[in-house]
Amino acid sequence: MTHSTLSPIHIIGGGLAGSEAAWQAAQAGVPVILHEMRGVRGTDAHKTDSLAELVCSNSFRSDDATANAVGVIHAEMRLAGSLIMACADRHQVPAGGALAVDRDGFAEAVTAEIARHPLITVVREEVAGLPPEDWDQAIIATGPLTSPDLAEAIRAKTGEDALAFFDAIAPIVHRDSINMDICWYQSRYDKVGPGGTGKDYINCPMDEEQYNAFLDALIAGDSVGFKEWEGTPYFDGCLPIEVMAERGRETLRHGPMKPMGLTNEHNPTVKAYAVVQLRQDNALGTLYNMVGFQTKLKYGAQAEIFRMIPGLENAEFARLGGLHRNTYIHSPTLLDPTLQLKNRPGLRFAGQITGCEGYVESASIGLLAGRFAAAERKGEEISLPPATTALGSLLNHITGGHLVSHDEPGKRSFQPMNINFGLFPELEPGSIVKPEGVKRFRGKDKTVMKRQLVALRALADCKAWLGIA
């Protein structure tokens, strides 16, 4: 079957994800119609009508594919013929080990490449509702600033609780960076919830002096103000931790840091003055979130202040906390492993609206959605990237691998996230071996080696998936 006989795939949204999805599908020989509303209707954040406009930073973050998860996904996308990565590489500006781009040159290059592709047609229009039924293969890639009409249509199709408009995110910590000589596993009052063991939380104890110092640091911490278009969406269910601290010195001790029902197994006779709890965040057990610690503190302040917590002195964060405007769907319950809406075959989602964060993460999910839709259009079997790859681990984060919350029945631990090594499956036992001639092989050295081995495995498995020798 030639491309001239294939019906087009319709893609809504010409950002990073939509542009990449269009490119991948067209490169597979399938016609694409890319619908972009900018040029007809603007957004509160975009300044131009260019495709793939960068609205915040001009950095794609680390380009180190040997020991950084972001660098690994860069490398995998390049292997897969990514348009976004090709244009980023052509318009790179100096940024040390990071990949930063000339934002105007980058967006203009993406726009030009899309415009000259013979199988891509760009239509400047707003798609106010869900794609019509005769668009039997379609991808919604409208990002965190999805238009209100389309957002309402998505909510009507997916359910009242399936679409979020704000992130209220607590920091997420790599399990292997928590000091278990200080912390211990225990649920409050040893309560065994559904699927639980009575030891479902990691507990970090504080004495009175530590608590007061921590409280002072929280209140004095440098926080991020809301942008005008975000409003101030505080409600008591997701108050920033620093706002709670300002409401009184005992507020946190009677809220997320209450010590009741917990006994420190390292020092059973001494009652903690306050306790910070971390709850398992993913099925792999590699990530733990800080319960009740959503925050508007700036990232530097968060890392410094949260490392004051006993047991988290050397904490490595998979993501830091935040509270901001971000329209995204509850993907683990709504999407199948090919990013397809379970209750409407042929309709896929891509980019930030699926619950990933970051430029390359959004583009990578667009890359996968475009490939999946093209394969389906051509009648080919859809091949999922291995879970050991960066692409596969991020896909798994979005479409599965999450825990049902014991505290809020029916809800899951799903929150938007950047790519990080905590999303990758663990290495096989015995993979990390002390190098010959090295006398002291400590935690940090082991962590570096582990990341290097995970990165090597990811790139090898990605090449095999793509059929690259």
CSV table of C-alpha atoms in Angstrom, one decimal:
chain,number,residue,atom,x,y,z
A,1,MET,CA,0.0,0.0,0.0
A,2,THR,CA,1.5,3.4,-1.0
A,3,HIS,CA,1.0,6.6,1.0
A,4,SER,CA,-1.3,8.0,-1.7
A,5,THR,CA,-3.9,5.4,-0.7
A,6,LEU,CA,-3.6,5.9,3.0
A,7,SER,CA,-6.0,8.2,4.9
A,8,PRO,CA,-4.3,10.9,6.9
A,9,ILE,CA,-3.5,10.9,10.6
A,10,HIS,CA,-4.9,14.1,12.3
A,11,ILE,CA,-2.7,15.7,14.9
A,12,ILE,CA,-4.0,18.5,17.1
A,13,GLY,CA,-1.3,20.7,18.5
A,14,GLY,CA,2.0,21.9,16.8
A,15,GLY,CA,4.2,22.0,19.8
A,16,LEU,CA,7.2,19.7,20.5
A,17,ALA,CA,5.1,16.6,20.8
A,18,GLY,CA,2.7,17.3,17.9
A,19,SER,CA,5.6,18.3,15.6
A,20,GLU,CA,7.5,15.2,16.4
A,21,ALA,CA,4.5,12.9,16.1
A,22,ALA,CA,3.8,14.4,12.6
A,23,TRP,CA,7.4,13.9,11.5
A,24,GLN,CA,7.5,10.3,12.7
A,25,ALA,CA,4.2,9.4,11.0
A,26,ALA,CA,5.2,11.1,7.8
A,27,GLN,CA,8.6,9.5,7.7
A,28,ALA,CA,6.8,6.2,8.0
A,29,GLY,CA,5.0,7.0,4.8
A,30,VAL,CA,1.6,8.1,6.2
A,31,PRO,CA,0.0,11.4,5.3
A,32,VAL,CA,-0.5,13.8,8.2
A,33,ILE,CA,-2.7,16.8,8.8
A,34,LEU,CA,-1.3,19.0,11.6
A,35,HIS,CA,-3.9,21.3,13.2
A,36,GLU,CA,-2.4,24.3,15.1
A,37,MET,CA,-4.5,27.0,16.6
A,38,ARG,CA,-1.8,29.6,17.0
A,39,GLY,CA,-2.1,32.0,14.0
A,40,VAL,CA,-5.9,31.9,14.7
A,41,ARG,CA,-6.0,32.0,18.5
A,42,GLY,CA,-3.0,32.6,20.8
A,43,THR,CA,-2.2,31.3,24.3
A,44,ASP,CA,-1.2,33.1,27.4
A,45,ALA,CA,2.4,31.9,27.1
A,46,HIS,CA,3.3,31.7,23.4
A,47,LYS,CA,4.8,34.7,21.7
A,48,THR,CA,5.0,33.5,18.1
A,49,ASP,CA,3.1,31.3,15.6
A,50,SER,CA,6.1,29.0,15.0
A,51,LEU,CA,5.7,25.3,15.6
A,52,ALA,CA,7.6,23.9,18.6
A,53,GLU,CA,8.0,27.3,20.3
A,54,LEU,CA,9.9,27.0,23.6
A,55,VAL,CA,7.9,29.0,26.1
A,56,CYS,CA,10.2,28.7,29.1
A,57,SER,CA,13.9,27.7,29.2
A,58,ASN,CA,16.0,27.2,26.1
A,59,SER,CA,17.7,24.2,27.6
A,60,PHE,CA,17.1,20.5,26.8
A,61,ARG,CA,19.1,19.7,29.9
A,62,SER,CA,22.0,17.2,30.1
A,63,ASP,CA,23.3,15.7,26.9
A,64,ASP,CA,25.4,13.1,28.7
A,65,ALA,CA,24.2,9.7,27.5
A,66,THR,CA,26.7,7.7,29.7
A,67,ALA,CA,25.3,8.5,33.1
A,68,ASN,CA,22.3,10.9,32.8
A,69,ALA,CA,18.7,9.8,32.1
A,70,VAL,CA,18.0,12.9,30.0
A,71,GLY,CA,21.1,12.3,27.9
A,72,VAL,CA,20.0,8.7,27.4
A,73,ILE,CA,16.6,9.8,26.0
A,74,HIS,CA,18.4,12.4,23.8
A,75,ALA,CA,20.5,9.6,22.3
A,76,GLU,CA,17.5,7.2,21.9
A,77,MET,CA,15.5,9.9,20.1
A,78,ARG,CA,18.4,10.6,17.8
A,79,LEU,CA,18.6,6.9,17.0
A,80,ALA,CA,14.9,7.0,16.1
A,81,GLY,CA,15.3,9.9,13.7
A,82,SER,CA,13.8,12.6,15.9
A,83,LEU,CA,13.1,16.0,14.2
A,84,ILE,CA,13.2,17.8,17.5
A,85,MET,CA,16.7,16.5,18.3
A,86,ALA,CA,18.0,17.1,14.8
A,87,CYS,CA,16.9,20.8,14.9
A,88,ALA,CA,18.2,21.2,18.5
A,89,ASP,CA,21.6,19.9,17.4
A,90,ARG,CA,21.7,22.3,14.5
A,91,HIS,CA,20.8,25.3,16.6
A,92,GLN,CA,22.8,24.5,19.7
A,93,VAL,CA,24.3,27.3,21.8
A,94,PRO,CA,27.1,26.9,24.4
A,95,ALA,CA,25.8,25.5,27.7
A,96,GLY,CA,28.5,23.3,29.1
A,97,GLY,CA,27.3,19.7,29.3
A,98,ALA,CA,23.7,20.7,28.6
A,99,LEU,CA,22.1,20.9,25.2
A,100,ALA,CA,20.7,24.5,24.9
A,101,VAL,CA,19.3,26.0,21.7
A,102,ASP,CA,18.8,29.3,20.0
A,103,ARG,CA,15.0,29.3,20.6
A,104,ASP,CA,14.0,31.3,17.5
A,105,GLY,CA,16.3,29.4,15.2
A,106,PHE,CA,15.2,26.1,16.6
A,107,ALA,CA,11.4,26.8,16.3
A,108,GLU,CA,11.9,28.3,12.8
A,109,ALA,CA,13.8,25.1,11.7
A,110,VAL,CA,11.1,22.8,13.0
A,111,THR,CA,8.4,24.9,11.2
A,112,ALA,CA,10.4,24.9,8.0
A,113,GLU,CA,11.0,21.1,8.1
A,114,ILE,CA,7.4,20.4,8.7
A,115,ALA,CA,6.3,22.8,6.0
A,116,ARG,CA,8.5,21.2,3.3
A,117,HIS,CA,7.6,17.6,4.1
A,118,PRO,CA,5.5,16.3,1.2
A,119,LEU,CA,3.2,14.2,3.5
A,120,ILE,CA,2.5,16.9,6.1
A,121,THR,CA,-0.2,19.5,5.7
A,122,VAL,CA,-0.4,22.3,8.4
A,123,VAL,CA,-3.9,23.7,9.0
A,124,ARG,CA,-4.1,26.8,11.2
A,125,GLU,CA,-7.4,26.3,13.1
A,126,GLU,CA,-8.7,25.7,16.6
A,127,VAL,CA,-10.1,22.2,17.1
A,128,ALA,CA,-12.6,23.1,19.8
A,129,GLY,CA,-13.9,19.6,20.6
A,130,LEU,CA,-12.7,16.1,20.4
A,131,PRO,CA,-11.7,15.0,16.9
A,132,PRO,CA,-14.7,14.0,14.7
A,133,GLU,CA,-15.4,10.3,14.5
A,134,ASP,CA,-14.3,10.2,10.8
A,135,TRP,CA,-10.8,11.1,12.0
A,136,ASP,CA,-10.2,7.5,12.8
A,137,GLN,CA,-6.5,8.0,13.6
A,138,ALA,CA,-5.9,11.1,15.6
A,139,ILE,CA,-3.4,12.4,18.2
A,140,ILE,CA,-4.2,15.1,20.8
A,141,ALA,CA,-0.9,16.9,21.6
A,142,THR,CA,-2.1,20.2,23.0
A,143,GLY,CA,0.2,20.5,26.0
A,144,PRO,CA,-0.3,22.1,29.4
A,145,LEU,CA,-2.1,25.1,27.8
A,146,THR,CA,-4.9,23.2,26.1
A,147,SER,CA,-7.8,25.4,25.1
A,148,PRO,CA,-10.7,25.5,27.5
A,149,ASP,CA,-13.2,24.1,24.9
A,150,LEU,CA,-11.0,21.1,24.1
A,151,ALA,CA,-10.2,20.5,27.7
A,152,GLU,CA,-13.9,20.4,28.5
A,153,ALA,CA,-14.5,18.0,25.7
A,154,ILE,CA,-11.7,15.7,27.0
A,155,ARG,CA,-13.2,15.9,30.5
A,156,ALA,CA,-16.7,15.0,29.2
A,157,LYS,CA,-15.3,12.0,27.4
A,158,THR,CA,-12.9,10.8,30.1
A,159,GLY,CA,-14.8,11.6,33.3
A,160,GLU,CA,-14.8,14.4,35.9
A,161,ASP,CA,-11.8,13.2,37.9
A,162,ALA,CA,-9.7,12.2,34.9
A,163,LEU,CA,-8.4,15.7,33.9
A,164,ALA,CA,-6.2,17.8,36.2
A,165,PHE,CA,-5.6,21.6,35.7
A,166,PHE,CA,-3.0,22.1,38.4
A,167,ASP,CA,0.0,20.1,39.6
A,168,ALA,CA,0.3,20.0,43.3
A,169,ILE,CA,3.4,17.9,43.5
A,170,ALA,CA,5.5,16.9,46.4
A,171,PRO,CA,9.2,16.1,45.9
A,172,ILE,CA,10.1,12.6,44.9
A,173,VAL,CA,13.2,11.0,46.2
A,174,HIS,CA,15.4,8.1,44.9
A,175,ARG,CA,14.9,5.3,47.4
A,176,ASP,CA,18.6,4.3,47.4
A,177,SER,CA,19.6,7.9,48.5
A,178,ILE,CA,17.7,7.6,51.8
A,179,ASN,CA,19.7,6.9,55.0
A,180,MET,CA,17.9,3.9,56.5
A,181,ASP,CA,20.3,4.0,59.5
A,182,ILE,CA,18.2,6.9,60.6
A,183,CYS,CA,14.9,6.2,58.9
A,184,TRP,CA,12.6,3.2,59.3
A,185,TYR,CA,9.6,1.5,57.6
A,186,GLN,CA,6.3,1.7,59.4
A,187,SER,CA,2.7,2.7,58.7
A,188,ARG,CA,1.0,4.9,61.3
A,189,TYR,CA,-0.3,2.6,64.1
A,190,ASP,CA,1.1,-0.3,62.0
A,191,LYS,CA,-2.1,-0.1,59.9
A,192,VAL,CA,-2.3,-2.6,57.1
A,193,GLY,CA,-4.2,-1.0,54.2
A,194,PRO,CA,-5.3,-2.7,51.0
A,195,GLY,CA,-2.2,-4.3,49.5
A,196,GLY,CA,-0.1,-2.9,52.4
A,197,THR,CA,2.1,-4.6,55.0
A,198,GLY,CA,2.0,-2.2,57.9
A,199,LYS,CA,5.4,-0.9,56.8
A,200,ASP,CA,4.3,1.1,53.8
A,201,TYR,CA,6.1,4.4,54.6
A,202,ILE,CA,9.6,5.5,55.2
A,203,ASN,CA,9.8,7.7,58.4
A,204,CYS,CA,12.3,10.4,59.1
A,205,PRO,CA,12.3,11.5,62.8
A,206,MET,CA,12.9,15.0,64.1
A,207,ASP,CA,13.5,16.3,67.6
A,208,GLU,CA,12.2,19.7,68.7
A,209,GLU,CA,15.3,21.6,67.8
A,210,GLN,CA,15.5,20.0,64.4
A,211,TYR,CA,11.8,20.7,63.8
A,212,ASN,CA,12.1,24.4,64.7
A,213,ALA,CA,15.2,24.9,62.6
A,214,PHE,CA,13.4,23.2,59.7
A,215,LEU,CA,10.3,25.4,60.2
A,216,ASP,CA,12.3,28.6,60.2
A,217,ALA,CA,14.0,27.6,57.0
A,218,LEU,CA,10.7,26.8,55.3
A,219,ILE,CA,9.2,30.2,56.3
A,220,ALA,CA,12.3,32.0,55.2
A,221,GLY,CA,12.7,30.0,52.0
A,222,ASP,CA,12.7,31.7,48.6
A,223,SER,CA,9.5,30.8,46.8
A,224,VAL,CA,8.2,31.2,43.2
A,225,GLY,CA,5.3,33.6,42.6
A,226,PHE,CA,2.4,32.7,40.4
A,227,LYS,CA,2.3,33.9,36.9
A,228,GLU,CA,-0.7,36.2,36.2
A,229,TRP,CA,-2.3,33.6,34.0
A,230,GLU,CA,-2.1,30.9,36.7
A,231,GLY,CA,-4.1,32.6,39.4
A,232,THR,CA,-3.7,31.4,43.0
A,233,PRO,CA,-5.3,27.9,43.1
A,234,TYR,CA,-4.7,27.2,46.8
A,235,PHE,CA,-7.2,24.9,48.5
A,236,ASP,CA,-6.8,23.2,51.8
A,237,GLY,CA,-6.2,19.8,50.1
A,238,CYS,CA,-2.9,20.9,48.5
A,239,LEU,CA,-1.6,23.8,50.5
A,240,PRO,CA,2.1,24.4,50.0
A,241,ILE,CA,4.2,23.2,52.9
A,242,GLU,CA,5.6,26.7,53.5
A,243,VAL,CA,2.1,28.2,53.6
A,244,MET,CA,1.1,25.6,56.3
A,245,ALA,CA,4.2,26.5,58.2
A,246,GLU,CA,3.2,30.2,58.2
A,247,ARG,CA,-0.1,29.3,59.8
A,248,GLY,CA,1.4,28.4,63.1
A,249,ARG,CA,4.4,26.6,64.6
A,250,GLU,CA,2.3,23.5,65.4
A,251,THR,CA,0.4,23.3,62.1
A,252,LEU,CA,2.8,20.8,60.5
A,253,ARG,CA,3.1,18.7,63.7
A,254,HIS,CA,-0.7,18.2,63.6
A,255,GLY,CA,-0.7,17.8,59.8
A,256,PRO,CA,1.7,16.0,57.5
A,257,MET,CA,4.5,15.8,60.1
A,258,LYS,CA,2.5,14.4,63.0
A,259,PRO,CA,4.5,11.8,65.0
A,260,MET,CA,1.5,9.9,66.4
A,261,GLY,CA,1.3,6.2,65.9
A,262,LEU,CA,5.0,5.8,65.0
A,263,THR,CA,7.9,4.2,66.9
A,264,ASN,CA,11.5,4.7,65.8
A,265,GLU,CA,12.9,1.2,65.5
A,266,HIS,CA,16.5,2.6,65.9
A,267,ASN,CA,15.6,4.3,69.2
A,268,PRO,CA,12.2,2.9,70.5
A,269,THR,CA,12.2,4.7,73.8
A,270,VAL,CA,12.5,8.2,72.4
A,271,LYS,CA,9.4,9.7,70.9
A,272,ALA,CA,10.0,11.8,67.8
A,273,TYR,CA,8.8,15.4,68.0
A,274,ALA,CA,7.8,15.4,64.3
A,275,VAL,CA,8.1,12.8,61.5
A,276,VAL,CA,8.3,13.3,57.7
A,277,GLN,CA,6.8,10.4,55.9
A,278,LEU,CA,7.7,9.2,52.4
A,279,ARG,CA,5.3,6.9,50.5
A,280,GLN,CA,6.3,4.5,47.7
A,281,ASP,CA,5.6,6.2,44.4
A,282,ASN,CA,6.0,3.6,41.8
A,283,ALA,CA,5.5,-0.2,41.4
A,284,LEU,CA,9.3,-0.7,41.0
A,285,GLY,CA,9.8,0.7,44.5
A,286,THR,CA,12.7,2.9,43.4
A,287,LEU,CA,10.9,6.2,44.1
A,288,TYR,CA,9.3,7.6,47.2
A,289,ASN,CA,7.3,10.9,47.5
A,290,MET,CA,7.3,13.2,50.5
A,291,VAL,CA,3.8,13.0,51.9
A,292,GLY,CA,2.1,16.5,52.1
A,293,PHE,CA,5.2,18.4,50.8
A,294,GLN,CA,3.8,20.1,47.8
A,295,THR,CA,5.6,23.5,47.6
A,296,LYS,CA,6.2,26.7,45.7
A,297,LEU,CA,9.8,27.0,47.0
A,298,LYS,CA,12.4,27.5,44.3
A,299,TYR,CA,14.3,24.4,43.4
A,300,GLY,CA,17.6,25.4,45.0
A,301,ALA,CA,15.8,26.3,48.3
A,302,GLN,CA,13.9,23.0,48.2
A,303,ALA,CA,17.0,20.8,47.9
A,304,GLU,CA,18.8,22.7,50.6
A,305,ILE,CA,15.9,22.8,53.1
A,306,PHE,CA,14.6,19.3,52.6
A,307,ARG,CA,18.1,17.9,53.1
A,308,MET,CA,17.9,19.3,56.6
A,309,ILE,CA,15.5,16.4,57.3
A,310,PRO,CA,17.2,13.5,59.2
A,311,GLY,CA,17.8,10.7,56.8
A,312,LEU,CA,17.6,12.9,53.7
A,313,GLU,CA,21.0,14.6,54.1
A,314,ASN,CA,22.2,13.1,50.8
A,315,ALA,CA,18.8,12.8,49.2
A,316,GLU,CA,18.7,12.7,45.4
A,317,PHE,CA,15.5,14.0,43.9
A,318,ALA,CA,13.8,12.5,40.9
A,319,ARG,CA,11.7,15.6,40.8
A,320,LEU,CA,11.3,18.6,43.1
A,321,GLY,CA,7.9,19.9,44.2
A,322,GLY,CA,5.7,22.4,42.5
A,323,LEU,CA,2.2,23.9,42.2
A,324,HIS,CA,1.4,25.3,38.8
A,325,ARG,CA,-1.0,25.3,35.9
A,326,ASN,CA,-0.7,22.1,33.9
A,327,THR,CA,-3.6,20.4,32.1
A,328,TYR,CA,-3.0,16.7,32.0
A,329,ILE,CA,-5.1,13.5,31.9
A,330,HIS,CA,-4.9,10.6,34.3
A,331,SER,CA,-3.1,8.5,31.7
A,332,PRO,CA,-2.6,5.2,33.7
A,333,THR,CA,-6.4,4.7,33.9
A,334,LEU,CA,-7.3,6.2,30.5
A,335,LEU,CA,-4.7,5.1,28.0
A,336,ASP,CA,-3.6,1.7,26.8
A,337,PRO,CA,0.2,0.9,26.4
A,338,THR,CA,0.1,2.5,22.9
A,339,LEU,CA,-1.2,5.8,24.2
A,340,GLN,CA,-4.6,5.1,22.9
A,341,LEU,CA,-7.7,6.2,24.7
A,342,LYS,CA,-9.3,3.0,26.0
A,343,ASN,CA,-12.9,4.1,25.3
A,344,ARG,CA,-12.1,5.5,21.8
A,345,PRO,CA,-9.9,3.3,19.6
A,346,GLY,CA,-7.7,5.3,17.2
A,347,LEU,CA,-7.5,8.4,19.4
A,348,ARG,CA,-4.1,8.9,21.1
A,349,PHE,CA,-2.6,11.5,23.4
A,350,ALA,CA,1.0,12.7,23.3
A,351,GLY,CA,3.2,15.2,25.1
A,352,GLN,CA,2.7,17.0,28.4
A,353,ILE,CA,-1.1,16.4,28.4
A,354,THR,CA,-0.2,12.7,29.1
A,355,GLY,CA,1.6,13.5,32.3
A,356,CYS,CA,5.2,13.9,31.4
A,357,GLU,CA,7.3,17.0,32.0
A,358,GLY,CA,10.1,18.6,30.0
A,359,TYR,CA,10.8,19.4,26.4
A,360,VAL,CA,12.4,16.2,25.4
A,361,GLU,CA,10.0,14.0,27.4
A,362,SER,CA,7.1,15.7,25.6
A,363,ALA,CA,8.7,15.2,22.2
A,364,SER,CA,9.6,11.6,23.0
A,365,ILE,CA,6.0,10.7,23.7
A,366,GLY,CA,5.1,12.4,20.5
A,367,LEU,CA,7.7,10.3,18.7
A,368,LEU,CA,6.1,7.1,20.1
A,369,ALA,CA,2.5,8.2,19.4
A,370,GLY,CA,3.4,9.1,15.8
A,371,ARG,CA,5.1,5.7,15.3
A,372,PHE,CA,2.2,3.8,16.9
A,373,ALA,CA,-0.5,5.6,14.9
A,374,ALA,CA,1.5,5.1,11.6
A,375,ALA,CA,1.9,1.4,12.3
A,376,GLU,CA,-1.8,1.0,12.9
A,377,ARG,CA,-2.7,3.0,9.8
A,378,LYS,CA,-0.4,0.7,7.7
A,379,GLY,CA,-1.8,-2.4,9.3
A,380,GLU,CA,1.4,-3.3,11.0
A,381,GLU,CA,1.9,-4.7,14.5
A,382,ILE,CA,2.8,-2.0,17.0
A,383,SER,CA,6.2,-2.6,18.6
A,384,LEU,CA,6.5,-1.1,22.1
A,385,PRO,CA,10.0,0.1,23.2
A,386,PRO,CA,11.6,-2.2,25.8
A,387,ALA,CA,11.0,-1.1,29.4
A,388,THR,CA,14.7,-1.0,29.9
A,389,THR,CA,15.0,2.0,27.5
A,390,ALA,CA,14.4,5.6,28.4
A,391,LEU,CA,11.5,5.7,25.9
A,392,GLY,CA,10.0,2.5,27.3
A,393,SER,CA,10.5,3.5,31.0
A,394,LEU,CA,8.8,6.9,30.3
A,395,LEU,CA,6.0,5.2,28.4
A,396,ASN,CA,5.5,2.8,31.3
A,397,HIS,CA,5.4,5.7,33.8
A,398,ILE,CA,2.6,7.3,31.7
A,399,THR,CA,0.5,4.2,31.0
A,400,GLY,CA,1.2,1.9,34.0
A,401,GLY,CA,3.5,1.0,36.8
A,402,HIS,CA,1.6,2.9,39.4
A,403,LEU,CA,0.2,2.1,42.8
A,404,VAL,CA,-3.4,2.5,43.9
A,405,SER,CA,-3.5,4.9,46.8
A,406,HIS,CA,-4.6,3.4,50.2
A,407,ASP,CA,-5.6,6.8,51.5
A,408,GLU,CA,-7.8,7.8,48.5
A,409,PRO,CA,-9.5,4.8,47.1
A,410,GLY,CA,-9.6,4.8,43.3
A,411,LYS,CA,-6.8,7.3,43.0
A,412,ARG,CA,-3.3,6.4,41.9
A,413,SER,CA,0.2,7.7,42.6
A,414,PHE,CA,0.5,9.1,39.1
A,415,GLN,CA,2.0,12.6,38.8
A,416,PRO,CA,3.8,14.3,35.9
A,417,MET,CA,7.5,13.6,35.9
A,418,ASN,CA,10.7,14.1,33.9
A,419,ILE,CA,12.7,11.1,32.8
A,420,ASN,CA,15.0,9.9,35.6
A,421,PHE,CA,16.8,6.6,36.5
A,422,GLY,CA,14.1,5.8,39.1
A,423,LEU,CA,11.8,5.0,36.2
A,424,PHE,CA,14.1,2.3,34.8
A,425,PRO,CA,13.9,-1.4,35.9
A,426,GLU,CA,16.6,-2.4,38.3
A,427,LEU,CA,19.8,-4.1,36.9
A,428,GLU,CA,20.2,-7.8,37.2
A,429,PRO,CA,21.6,-8.9,40.6
A,430,GLY,CA,25.4,-9.0,40.5
A,431,SER,CA,25.7,-6.4,37.7
A,432,ILE,CA,27.6,-3.9,39.8
A,433,VAL,CA,31.1,-5.3,40.5
A,434,LYS,CA,33.9,-3.5,42.3
A,435,PRO,CA,36.6,-2.6,39.7
A,436,GLU,CA,39.9,-4.3,40.1
A,437,GLY,CA,42.5,-2.3,42.0
A,438,VAL,CA,39.9,-0.2,43.8
A,439,LYS,CA,40.1,-0.5,47.6
A,440,ARG,CA,37.1,1.5,48.7
A,441,PHE,CA,34.0,1.2,46.5
A,442,ARG,CA,31.5,3.4,48.3
A,443,GLY,CA,27.9,4.4,47.7
A,444,LYS,CA,28.6,7.3,45.3
A,445,ASP,CA,30.9,5.2,43.2
A,446,LYS,CA,28.3,2.4,43.0
A,447,THR,CA,25.6,4.9,42.0
A,448,VAL,CA,27.8,6.2,39.1
A,449,MET,CA,28.5,2.7,37.9
A,450,LYS,CA,24.8,1.7,38.2
A,451,ARG,CA,23.8,4.7,36.1
A,452,GLN,CA,26.4,3.9,33.5
A,453,LEU,CA,25.3,0.3,33.3
A,454,VAL,CA,21.6,1.3,33.0
A,455,ALA,CA,22.5,3.8,30.3
A,456,LEU,CA,24.5,1.2,28.3
A,457,ARG,CA,21.7,-1.3,28.6
A,458,ALA,CA,19.1,1.2,27.5
A,459,LEU,CA,21.0,2.2,24.3
A,460,ALA,CA,21.7,-1.4,23.4
A,461,ASP,CA,18.1,-2.4,23.8
A,462,CYS,CA,16.9,0.7,21.9
A,463,LYS,CA,19.1,-0.2,19.0
A,464,ALA,CA,17.7,-3.7,19.0
A,465,TRP,CA,14.2,-2.3,19.1
A,466,LEU,CA,14.9,0.0,16.1
A,467,GLY,CA,16.7,-2.8,14.2
A,468,ILE,CA,20.0,-0.9,14.2
A,469,ALA,CA,23.0,-3.1,14.1
